[in-house]
Amino acid sequence: MSAPTGLADRMTSGEVAPGLRLVTMPMGVPEVLTIYGSLYGGEVFNSSDNCALSDVTAAMLDKGTRQRDKFAISGLLESVGAHISFSSDDYRVNFSARCLREHMPLVLELLAEQLREPAFEEADLESLKKRMLGNLLRDQESTHEQAQLRFSQLAYPEGHPNYTPPFDRQKADVERLTGAQLAEFHDRYYGRGSLLVVATGDVDHSQLAEALLSGFGDWRPVQLDLPPKDRLRGHRGHPAVQEVVALPDKTSVDLILGLVTPIHREHPDFLPLYVGSYILGGNFAARLMTTVRDEAGLTYGIGTGLGGAGEGKDAFWITSGTFAPALLEAGRAATMEQITRWAESGVTAKELAAKKTTITGTFQVGLATTRGMAAAMLDVLERGLELDYLDEYPQEIMGLKLAAVNRAISKYIRTENLLAVAAGSLDDQGQPLKEQ
Amino acid sequence: MTNYDQIKSSGGISEYLLKTNGLTVLLLEEHSAPVVTFMVTYLVGSRNEALGHTGATHLLEHLMFKGSRNYNKDSGDTIWTLLQNVGARLNATTWLDRTNYFELLPKEHLESAMAVEADRMRYALLRDSDRQPEMTVVRNEFERGENDPWESLEKSMWATAYQAHPYHHSTIGWQSDIEGVSTERLRQFYDTYYWPNNATVTVIGDFQAKQVLSLIERHFGALPSSPEPIPEMYTTEPRQQGPRRFIIKRTGEAGIVGVAYKTPPGSHPDNYPLAVLNNLLSSGKTSRFYRLLIDSGLATNLQVANHPFRDNGLFMIYAFLTPDTGHEQVENLILETLEQVRREGVEDQEVARAQAMAKAEVAFSRDGSYSIASALNESIALGDWTYYTTYLERLTEVTATDVQRVARLYLEEDQSTTGWFVPLADNSDDGEAVMEAAK
């Protein structure tokens, strides 16, 4: 395999203004420009009495500015086929833009206007609230969303960035938000300071830097305090729990088996545990898909992974799969057999060698599009790492030792502590409802 | 390249025909990254199925990963392990008109993907001992789909709109057919459709054409063409003579309204103005439905689709309702909007906007070899791969007059099918409307 060396050498990086970093990488895709970026302003900055503040603030960014209403902005973008979108996660407000190269100045002008001067019109807010409440109702009838939500509540204390509040709380918090609250949140948290922008494709660094300077150079500087470390701990060493979320009229059950680990993304044991987990359930060729799906035919999909590990948070380890209600018990038993064998005996040198090339090859393939490359670049910057890490990561994976992987599995995966959540048409004992 | 006929070129893509067995080959060199997408598209989909074996194409696609002559558990090299261990992204998809198998992988492993696809084109094992566990896998895929109210609604939409034509049933099939189809029937399906002369090999990415043609010939050249002609699917849908309507009632939280109209086959030129109509109705915040349904807070999301298929298709409009919004209200607004287009036509500016958006989308779709392959796959399926390369040019020729004409021609009440998903826990004032519609 041709190793993806020298990626960082092909990038240009610089601070456009204090607290605004730009990294660009030209790629051979004619005309196409992809821009990804982020700044702090996510859920951890919410006031304790409203869990929806950051999400709704970000969702209102494309609903008009103090200079132009949403239709005027959209009309300009759509007339040249460009897109700008916003979202938020636990720590950051994220934005992405895609356009033809010639339209970069327009897109940057509108991006800056939207981020800096959102109008927060009450009429738009009321419309958005209705849509968000509708989407929450759809999540509420989803076995997948219900299982994920309950697992997060069992694994983390309320207030932890990985904790998801009950649906009723989410709905109530959305409903009572006002435009004034959003404007206050925006004034307090949005600004230069943690603003990162990456651009890939048909890109000219100096032109983009100039446009960014014009758009954001005089934006207010913001220095934010991140949550204290003790707020990043999950329920470490939690006892085993089995729960059912009953939902009528569902033909498939979502099952989660997981636990909290005391390690975060930058912990030296993270990659060994990540690769070990990949061997258990990272892809079709992994143990769970080979046995529970391919051999036993019990599920369409089952997998294992680590998540919620950024910014120093305690990561969760999770195995999740779907099963017909009548096959849930057999599916759970087959899954537990694999997890137990893996946790007790670890993985083999042959498996590790195979998954090393899988992960590094997949990494290379993922960098072949402007979006894949931009996402990887932004991830590195958000983690506070140097761009060289994109070149070092495959070497780091290839250098992992079998003993380190098995030590991490043995140290962090305790089957006696597993949290189990099944969401679907089940009674409280996990048996199929009679009408099934 | 004496064993190939060069057929044509369009948009940088070259078509070849392997003389020994009729295999079509499409090549597009794209050197922006050291990766390649390799894809085999078979012209067989759920349109080639009938009652009793609906879902067979898809179930067969699953079995194709269970092993072939050279790649199986006994040989130590399963398809998944061989290709995933080198970082390949691989999978297969089945839809109405086609089945495709693809690998996106580092370029130095391209030959491994070719070897696998050539081997399973004629030497898939298709064992009954593999079908039995795979049947329950596919059944769980079906069950997962049924968990989603929209998927249930969409299946019923096609089943109601199409009664004779096999687009009536969804690609995953009816549950009892998934459970009941025999391995023998699946093998019969395989032996009817999986031949080089019913397949197109597509290679996109960082390669040299001459070398790749040679490799394709090495791996696929010895496979024979089908001993019998590939059978044609000859069922056509009788003309619909009046609007159709259905309701799905199930425990749930949020309602959905769907309205669909019959459209012409994908190769018909009216599909271009229909694509523009779709865009100006639903793409972006300035679109008519966004303003009417989303911005007003009546719907959380919209989904408007008019995929070009080999045979007649559907222009489908789905609105996902916000809490306390009535189905009838949203349905009436959809119908009034369409009537307005039929009656008054559309603005030149709206058409120009749709064309500008299409220009950018075509450029974006060239970002990555898999993205290109995926779009090209659907053009192969409808019977003309140059649909992909000429799409923008044809779309640019569309006028506002064309859009009004196709709206009048196709979006007419007698060719419509309307479906509601009504959550039983719904407390809105739909009760009477539901009863009215049910009558």
mmCIF file with all atom_site columns, N, CA and C in Angstrom, chain A residues 137-147 245 247-255 321-325 423-425 436, chain B residues 139-153 155 175 248 250-254 256 421:
data_model
loop_
_atom_site.group_PDB
_atom_site.id
_atom_site.type_symbol
_atom_site.label_atom_id
_atom_site.label_alt_id
_atom_site.label_comp_id
_atom_site.label_asym_id
_atom_site.label_entity_id
_atom_site.label_seq_id
_atom_site.pdbx_PDB_ins_code
_atom_site.Cartn_x
_atom_site.Cartn_y
_atom_site.Cartn_z
_atom_site.occupancy
_atom_site.B_iso_or_equiv
_atom_site.pdbx_formal_charge
_atom_site.auth_seq_id
_atom_site.auth_comp_id
_atom_site.auth_asym_id
_atom_site.auth_atom_id
_atom_site.pdbx_PDB_model_num
ATOM 1   N N  . LEU A 1 137 ? -40.407 14.081  18.359 1.00 0.00 ? 137 LEU A N  1
ATOM 2   C CA . LEU A 1 137 ? -41.432 13.030  18.376 1.00 0.00 ? 137 LEU A CA 1
ATOM 3   C C  . LEU A 1 137 ? -40.995 11.842  17.530 1.00 0.00 ? 137 LEU A C  1
ATOM 4   N N  . ARG A 1 138 ? -40.379 12.138  16.389 1.00 0.00 ? 138 ARG A N  1
ATOM 5   C CA . ARG A 1 138 ? -39.908 11.028  15.534 1.00 0.00 ? 138 ARG A CA 1
ATOM 6   C C  . ARG A 1 138 ? -38.788 10.257  16.226 1.00 0.00 ? 138 ARG A C  1
ATOM 7   N N  . ASP A 1 139 ? -37.907 10.970  16.906 1.00 0.00 ? 139 ASP A N  1
ATOM 8   C CA . ASP A 1 139 ? -36.865 10.270  17.673 1.00 0.00 ? 139 ASP A CA 1
ATOM 9   C C  . ASP A 1 139 ? -37.507 9.415   18.763 1.00 0.00 ? 139 ASP A C  1
ATOM 10  N N  . GLN A 1 140 ? -38.562 9.935   19.335 1.00 0.00 ? 140 GLN A N  1
ATOM 11  C CA . GLN A 1 140 ? -39.212 9.232   20.440 1.00 0.00 ? 140 GLN A CA 1
ATOM 12  C C  . GLN A 1 140 ? -39.826 7.916   19.992 1.00 0.00 ? 140 GLN A C  1
ATOM 13  N N  . GLU A 1 141 ? -40.192 7.822   18.730 1.00 0.00 ? 141 GLU A N  1
ATOM 14  C CA . GLU A 1 141 ? -40.764 6.550   18.256 1.00 0.00 ? 141 GLU A CA 1
ATOM 15  C C  . GLU A 1 141 ? -39.708 5.658   17.603 1.00 0.00 ? 141 GLU A C  1
ATOM 16  N N  . SER A 1 142 ? -38.435 6.066   17.706 1.00 0.00 ? 142 SER A N  1
ATOM 17  C CA . SER A 1 142 ? -37.354 5.278   17.109 1.00 0.00 ? 142 SER A CA 1
ATOM 18  C C  . SER A 1 142 ? -36.714 4.369   18.158 1.00 0.00 ? 142 SER A C  1
ATOM 19  N N  . THR A 1 143 ? -36.662 3.084   17.879 1.00 0.00 ? 143 THR A N  1
ATOM 20  C CA . THR A 1 143 ? -36.020 2.155   18.817 1.00 0.00 ? 143 THR A CA 1
ATOM 21  C C  . THR A 1 143 ? -34.541 2.501   18.993 1.00 0.00 ? 143 THR A C  1
ATOM 22  N N  . HIS A 1 144 ? -33.910 2.917   17.912 1.00 0.00 ? 144 HIS A N  1
ATOM 23  C CA . HIS A 1 144 ? -32.485 3.262   17.972 1.00 0.00 ? 144 HIS A CA 1
ATOM 24  C C  . HIS A 1 144 ? -32.260 4.451   18.907 1.00 0.00 ? 144 HIS A C  1
ATOM 25  N N  . GLU A 1 145 ? -33.030 5.526   18.689 1.00 0.00 ? 145 GLU A N  1
ATOM 26  C CA . GLU A 1 145 ? -32.844 6.731   19.499 1.00 0.00 ? 145 GLU A CA 1
ATOM 27  C C  . GLU A 1 145 ? -33.183 6.468   20.957 1.00 0.00 ? 145 GLU A C  1
ATOM 28  N N  . GLN A 1 146 ? -34.228 5.685   21.193 1.00 0.00 ? 146 GLN A N  1
ATOM 29  C CA . GLN A 1 146 ? -34.617 5.403   22.576 1.00 0.00 ? 146 GLN A CA 1
ATOM 30  C C  . GLN A 1 146 ? -33.535 4.606   23.300 1.00 0.00 ? 146 GLN A C  1
ATOM 31  N N  . ALA A 1 147 ? -32.943 3.629   22.604 1.00 0.00 ? 147 ALA A N  1
ATOM 32  C CA . ALA A 1 147 ? -31.900 2.815   23.246 1.00 0.00 ? 147 ALA A CA 1
ATOM 33  C C  . ALA A 1 147 ? -30.667 3.668   23.534 1.00 0.00 ? 147 ALA A C  1
ATOM 34  N N  . VAL A 1 245 ? -36.890 -0.526  27.108 1.00 0.00 ? 245 VAL A N  1
ATOM 35  C CA . VAL A 1 245 ? -37.737 0.614   26.734 1.00 0.00 ? 245 VAL A CA 1
ATOM 36  C C  . VAL A 1 245 ? -38.806 0.051   25.814 1.00 0.00 ? 245 VAL A C  1
ATOM 37  N N  . LEU A 1 247 ? -41.753 -0.072  23.284 1.00 0.00 ? 247 LEU A N  1
ATOM 38  C CA . LEU A 1 247 ? -42.369 0.710   22.204 1.00 0.00 ? 247 LEU A CA 1
ATOM 39  C C  . LEU A 1 247 ? -43.287 -0.224  21.416 1.00 0.00 ? 247 LEU A C  1
ATOM 40  N N  . PRO A 1 248 ? -44.572 0.081   21.342 1.00 0.00 ? 248 PRO A N  1
ATOM 41  C CA . PRO A 1 248 ? -45.481 -0.820  20.631 1.00 0.00 ? 248 PRO A CA 1
ATOM 42  C C  . PRO A 1 248 ? -45.277 -0.783  19.124 1.00 0.00 ? 248 PRO A C  1
ATOM 43  N N  . ASP A 1 249 ? -45.757 -1.825  18.459 1.00 0.00 ? 249 ASP A N  1
ATOM 44  C CA . ASP A 1 249 ? -45.801 -1.877  16.988 1.00 0.00 ? 249 ASP A CA 1
ATOM 45  C C  . ASP A 1 249 ? -44.438 -1.784  16.329 1.00 0.00 ? 249 ASP A C  1
ATOM 46  N N  . LYS A 1 250 ? -43.416 -2.331  16.952 1.00 0.00 ? 250 LYS A N  1
ATOM 47  C CA . LYS A 1 250 ? -42.079 -2.326  16.344 1.00 0.00 ? 250 LYS A CA 1
ATOM 48  C C  . LYS A 1 250 ? -41.673 -3.748  16.008 1.00 0.00 ? 250 LYS A C  1
ATOM 49  N N  . THR A 1 251 ? -41.135 -3.934  14.829 1.00 0.00 ? 251 THR A N  1
ATOM 50  C CA . THR A 1 251 ? -40.792 -5.278  14.379 1.00 0.00 ? 251 THR A CA 1
ATOM 51  C C  . THR A 1 251 ? -39.331 -5.633  14.634 1.00 0.00 ? 251 THR A C  1
ATOM 52  N N  . SER A 1 252 ? -38.542 -4.656  15.045 1.00 0.00 ? 252 SER A N  1
ATOM 53  C CA . SER A 1 252 ? -37.136 -4.932  15.337 1.00 0.00 ? 252 SER A CA 1
ATOM 54  C C  . SER A 1 252 ? -36.744 -4.242  16.633 1.00 0.00 ? 252 SER A C  1
ATOM 55  N N  . VAL A 1 253 ? -35.882 -4.910  17.388 1.00 0.00 ? 253 VAL A N  1
ATOM 56  C CA . VAL A 1 253 ? -35.413 -4.392  18.679 1.00 0.00 ? 253 VAL A CA 1
ATOM 57  C C  . VAL A 1 253 ? -33.993 -3.868  18.526 1.00 0.00 ? 253 VAL A C  1
ATOM 58  N N  . ASP A 1 254 ? -33.711 -2.713  19.125 1.00 0.00 ? 254 ASP A N  1
ATOM 59  C CA . ASP A 1 254 ? -32.330 -2.235  19.219 1.00 0.00 ? 254 ASP A CA 1
ATOM 60  C C  . ASP A 1 254 ? -31.774 -2.635  20.578 1.00 0.00 ? 254 ASP A C  1
ATOM 61  N N  . LEU A 1 255 ? -30.670 -3.344  20.562 1.00 0.00 ? 255 LEU A N  1
ATOM 62  C CA . LEU A 1 255 ? -30.025 -3.783  21.809 1.00 0.00 ? 255 LEU A CA 1
ATOM 63  C C  . LEU A 1 255 ? -28.665 -3.102  21.933 1.00 0.00 ? 255 LEU A C  1
ATOM 64  N N  . GLY A 1 321 ? -26.768 -3.823  18.315 1.00 0.00 ? 321 GLY A N  1
ATOM 65  C CA . GLY A 1 321 ? -27.271 -4.622  17.198 1.00 0.00 ? 321 GLY A CA 1
ATOM 66  C C  . GLY A 1 321 ? -28.785 -4.593  17.172 1.00 0.00 ? 321 GLY A C  1
ATOM 67  N N  . THR A 1 322 ? -29.359 -5.102  16.092 1.00 0.00 ? 322 THR A N  1
ATOM 68  C CA . THR A 1 322 ? -30.820 -5.168  15.983 1.00 0.00 ? 322 THR A CA 1
ATOM 69  C C  . THR A 1 322 ? -31.251 -6.627  15.851 1.00 0.00 ? 322 THR A C  1
ATOM 70  N N  . PHE A 1 323 ? -32.403 -6.926  16.441 1.00 0.00 ? 323 PHE A N  1
ATOM 71  C CA . PHE A 1 323 ? -32.895 -8.301  16.435 1.00 0.00 ? 323 PHE A CA 1
ATOM 72  C C  . PHE A 1 323 ? -34.418 -8.311  16.346 1.00 0.00 ? 323 PHE A C  1
ATOM 73  N N  . ALA A 1 324 ? -34.958 -9.336  15.707 1.00 0.00 ? 324 ALA A N  1
ATOM 74  C CA . ALA A 1 324 ? -36.401 -9.546  15.803 1.00 0.00 ? 324 ALA A CA 1
ATOM 75  C C  . ALA A 1 324 ? -36.734 -9.803  17.273 1.00 0.00 ? 324 ALA A C  1
ATOM 76  N N  . PRO A 1 325 ? -37.886 -9.323  17.761 1.00 0.00 ? 325 PRO A N  1
ATOM 77  C CA . PRO A 1 325 ? -38.203 -9.537  19.187 1.00 0.00 ? 325 PRO A CA 1
ATOM 78  C C  . PRO A 1 325 ? -38.075 -11.014 19.598 1.00 0.00 ? 325 PRO A C  1
ATOM 79  N N  . ALA A 1 423 ? -34.628 -1.711  23.266 1.00 0.00 ? 423 ALA A N  1
ATOM 80  C CA . ALA A 1 423 ? -35.779 -0.863  22.951 1.00 0.00 ? 423 ALA A CA 1
ATOM 81  C C  . ALA A 1 423 ? -36.566 -1.496  21.815 1.00 0.00 ? 423 ALA A C  1
ATOM 82  N N  . GLY A 1 424 ? -37.858 -1.726  22.074 1.00 0.00 ? 424 GLY A N  1
ATOM 83  C CA . GLY A 1 424 ? -38.697 -2.337  21.045 1.00 0.00 ? 424 GLY A CA 1
ATOM 84  C C  . GLY A 1 424 ? -39.982 -2.850  21.656 1.00 0.00 ? 424 GLY A C  1
ATOM 85  N N  . SER A 1 425 ? -40.665 -3.699  20.924 1.00 0.00 ? 425 SER A N  1
ATOM 86  C CA . SER A 1 425 ? -41.953 -4.221  21.382 1.00 0.00 ? 425 SER A CA 1
ATOM 87  C C  . SER A 1 425 ? -41.717 -5.401  22.319 1.00 0.00 ? 425 SER A C  1
ATOM 88  N N  . GLN A 1 436 ? -46.940 -9.414  18.998 1.00 0.00 ? 436 GLN A N  1
ATOM 89  C CA . GLN A 1 436 ? -45.907 -9.620  17.985 1.00 0.00 ? 436 GLN A CA 1
ATOM 90  C C  . GLN A 1 436 ? -46.110 -10.933 17.267 1.00 0.00 ? 436 GLN A C  1
ATOM 91  N N  . ARG B 2 139 ? -34.389 -10.855 6.786  1.00 0.00 ? 139 ARG B N  1
ATOM 92  C CA . ARG B 2 139 ? -35.670 -10.595 7.436  1.00 0.00 ? 139 ARG B CA 1
ATOM 93  C C  . ARG B 2 139 ? -35.516 -9.504  8.494  1.00 0.00 ? 139 ARG B C  1
ATOM 94  N N  . ASN B 2 140 ? -34.388 -9.508  9.207  1.00 0.00 ? 140 ASN B N  1
ATOM 95  C CA . ASN B 2 140 ? -34.181 -8.430  10.172 1.00 0.00 ? 140 ASN B CA 1
ATOM 96  C C  . ASN B 2 140 ? -33.987 -7.079  9.473  1.00 0.00 ? 140 ASN B C  1
ATOM 97  N N  . GLU B 2 141 ? -33.402 -7.104  8.287  1.00 0.00 ? 141 GLU B N  1
ATOM 98  C CA . GLU B 2 141 ? -33.307 -5.863  7.499  1.00 0.00 ? 141 GLU B CA 1
ATOM 99  C C  . GLU B 2 141 ? -34.723 -5.374  7.166  1.00 0.00 ? 141 GLU B C  1
ATOM 100 N N  . PHE B 2 142 ? -35.579 -6.310  6.790  1.00 0.00 ? 142 PHE B N  1
ATOM 101 C CA . PHE B 2 142 ? -36.981 -5.979  6.520  1.00 0.00 ? 142 PHE B CA 1
ATOM 102 C C  . PHE B 2 142 ? -37.644 -5.417  7.779  1.00 0.00 ? 142 PHE B C  1
ATOM 103 N N  . GLU B 2 143 ? -37.407 -6.084  8.902  1.00 0.00 ? 143 GLU B N  1
ATOM 104 C CA . GLU B 2 143 ? -38.031 -5.656  10.166 1.00 0.00 ? 143 GLU B CA 1
ATOM 105 C C  . GLU B 2 143 ? -37.553 -4.262  10.578 1.00 0.00 ? 143 GLU B C  1
ATOM 106 N N  . ARG B 2 144 ? -36.269 -4.005  10.372 1.00 0.00 ? 144 ARG B N  1
ATOM 107 C CA . ARG B 2 144 ? -35.749 -2.663  10.687 1.00 0.00 ? 144 ARG B CA 1
ATOM 108 C C  . ARG B 2 144 ? -36.445 -1.610  9.834  1.00 0.00 ? 144 ARG B C  1
ATOM 109 N N  . GLY B 2 145 ? -36.650 -1.937  8.577  1.00 0.00 ? 145 GLY B N  1
ATOM 110 C CA . GLY B 2 145 ? -37.342 -1.008  7.698  1.00 0.00 ? 145 GLY B CA 1
ATOM 111 C C  . GLY B 2 145 ? -38.767 -0.762  8.150  1.00 0.00 ? 145 GLY B C  1
ATOM 112 N N  . GLU B 2 146 ? -39.436 -1.830  8.578  1.00 0.00 ? 146 GLU B N  1
ATOM 113 C CA . GLU B 2 146 ? -40.827 -1.697  9.021  1.00 0.00 ? 146 GLU B CA 1
ATOM 114 C C  . GLU B 2 146 ? -40.945 -0.877  10.302 1.00 0.00 ? 146 GLU B C  1
ATOM 115 N N  . ASN B 2 147 ? -39.855 -0.765  11.055 1.00 0.00 ? 147 ASN B N  1
ATOM 116 C CA . ASN B 2 147 ? -39.871 0.094   12.252 1.00 0.00 ? 147 ASN B CA 1
ATOM 117 C C  . ASN B 2 147 ? -40.095 1.553   11.885 1.00 0.00 ? 147 ASN B C  1
ATOM 118 N N  . ASP B 2 148 ? -39.755 1.896   10.662 1.00 0.00 ? 148 ASP B N  1
ATOM 119 C CA . ASP B 2 148 ? -39.779 3.290   10.233 1.00 0.00 ? 148 ASP B CA 1
ATOM 120 C C  . ASP B 2 148 ? -41.091 3.582   9.502  1.00 0.00 ? 148 ASP B C  1
ATOM 121 N N  . PRO B 2 149 ? -41.933 4.469   10.048 1.00 0.00 ? 149 PRO B N  1
ATOM 122 C CA . PRO B 2 149 ? -43.225 4.734   9.410  1.00 0.00 ? 149 PRO B CA 1
ATOM 123 C C  . PRO B 2 149 ? -43.088 5.152   7.944  1.00 0.00 ? 149 PRO B C  1
ATOM 124 N N  . TRP B 2 150 ? -42.079 5.944   7.620  1.00 0.00 ? 150 TRP B N  1
ATOM 125 C CA . TRP B 2 150 ? -41.944 6.402   6.235  1.00 0.00 ? 150 TRP B CA 1
ATOM 126 C C  . TRP B 2 150 ? -41.675 5.223   5.291  1.00 0.00 ? 150 TRP B C  1
ATOM 127 N N  . GLU B 2 151 ? -40.844 4.284   5.727  1.00 0.00 ? 151 GLU B N  1
ATOM 128 C CA . GLU B 2 151 ? -40.561 3.137   4.842  1.00 0.00 ? 151 GLU B CA 1
ATOM 129 C C  . GLU B 2 151 ? -41.837 2.344   4.564  1.00 0.00 ? 151 GLU B C  1
ATOM 130 N N  . SER B 2 152 ? -42.659 2.189   5.596  1.00 0.00 ? 152 SER B N  1
ATOM 131 C CA . SER B 2 152 ? -43.924 1.476   5.398  1.00 0.00 ? 152 SER B CA 1
ATOM 132 C C  . SER B 2 152 ? -44.806 2.232   4.413  1.00 0.00 ? 152 SER B C  1
ATOM 133 N N  . LEU B 2 153 ? -44.820 3.554   4.570  1.00 0.00 ? 153 LEU B N  1
ATOM 134 C CA . LEU B 2 153 ? -45.656 4.379   3.695  1.00 0.00 ? 153 LEU B CA 1
ATOM 135 C C  . LEU B 2 153 ? -45.167 4.282   2.251  1.00 0.00 ? 153 LEU B C  1
ATOM 136 N N  . LYS B 2 155 ? -43.452 1.887   0.777  1.00 0.00 ? 155 LYS B N  1
ATOM 137 C CA . LYS B 2 155 ? -43.763 0.576   0.179  1.00 0.00 ? 155 LYS B CA 1
ATOM 138 C C  . LYS B 2 155 ? -45.211 0.541   -0.293 1.00 0.00 ? 155 LYS B C  1
ATOM 139 N N  . GLN B 2 175 ? -42.436 -10.244 3.280  1.00 0.00 ? 175 GLN B N  1
ATOM 140 C CA . GLN B 2 175 ? -41.776 -11.055 4.309  1.00 0.00 ? 175 GLN B CA 1
ATOM 141 C C  . GLN B 2 175 ? -41.907 -12.557 4.032  1.00 0.00 ? 175 GLN B C  1
ATOM 142 N N  . ILE B 2 248 ? -52.187 4.218   6.484  1.00 0.00 ? 248 ILE B N  1
ATOM 143 C CA . ILE B 2 248 ? -51.562 3.276   7.414  1.00 0.00 ? 248 ILE B CA 1
ATOM 144 C C  . ILE B 2 248 ? -51.749 3.843   8.807  1.00 0.00 ? 248 ILE B C  1
ATOM 145 N N  . ARG B 2 250 ? -50.945 3.192   12.799 1.00 0.00 ? 250 ARG B N  1
ATOM 146 C CA . ARG B 2 250 ? -50.058 2.403   13.655 1.00 0.00 ? 250 ARG B CA 1
ATOM 147 C C  . ARG B 2 250 ? -49.689 3.263   14.863 1.00 0.00 ? 250 ARG B C  1
ATOM 148 N N  . THR B 2 251 ? -49.376 2.614   15.958 1.00 0.00 ? 251 THR B N  1
ATOM 149 C CA . THR B 2 251 ? -48.899 3.371   17.108 1.00 0.00 ? 251 THR B CA 1
ATOM 150 C C  . THR B 2 251 ? -47.670 4.171   16.708 1.00 0.00 ? 251 THR B C  1
ATOM 151 N N  . GLY B 2 252 ? -47.685 5.440   17.036 1.00 0.00 ? 252 GLY B N  1
ATOM 152 C CA . GLY B 2 252 ? -46.557 6.276   16.646 1.00 0.00 ? 252 GLY B CA 1
ATOM 153 C C  . GLY B 2 252 ? -46.759 7.672   17.169 1.00 0.00 ? 252 GLY B C  1
ATOM 154 N N  . GLU B 2 253 ? -45.906 8.562   16.730 1.00 0.00 ? 253 GLU B N  1
ATOM 155 C CA . GLU B 2 253 ? -45.916 9.901   17.293 1.00 0.00 ? 253 GLU B CA 1
ATOM 156 C C  . GLU B 2 253 ? -46.214 10.990  16.271 1.00 0.00 ? 253 GLU B C  1
ATOM 157 N N  . ALA B 2 254 ? -45.853 10.786  15.005 1.00 0.00 ? 254 ALA B N  1
ATOM 158 C CA . ALA B 2 254 ? -45.929 11.898  14.058 1.00 0.00 ? 254 ALA B CA 1
ATOM 159 C C  . ALA B 2 254 ? -46.473 11.422  12.714 1.00 0.00 ? 254 ALA B C  1
ATOM 160 N N  . ILE B 2 256 ? -47.439 11.573  8.516  1.00 0.00 ? 256 ILE B N  1
ATOM 161 C CA . ILE B 2 256 ? -46.787 11.817  7.229  1.00 0.00 ? 256 ILE B CA 1
ATOM 162 C C  . ILE B 2 256 ? -47.877 11.849  6.161  1.00 0.00 ? 256 ILE B C  1
ATOM 163 N N  . PHE B 2 421 ? -49.688 8.391   6.718  1.00 0.00 ? 421 PHE B N  1
ATOM 164 C CA . PHE B 2 421 ? -49.345 7.629   7.913  1.00 0.00 ? 421 PHE B CA 1
ATOM 165 C C  . PHE B 2 421 ? -49.984 8.365   9.078  1.00 0.00 ? 421 PHE B C  1
#
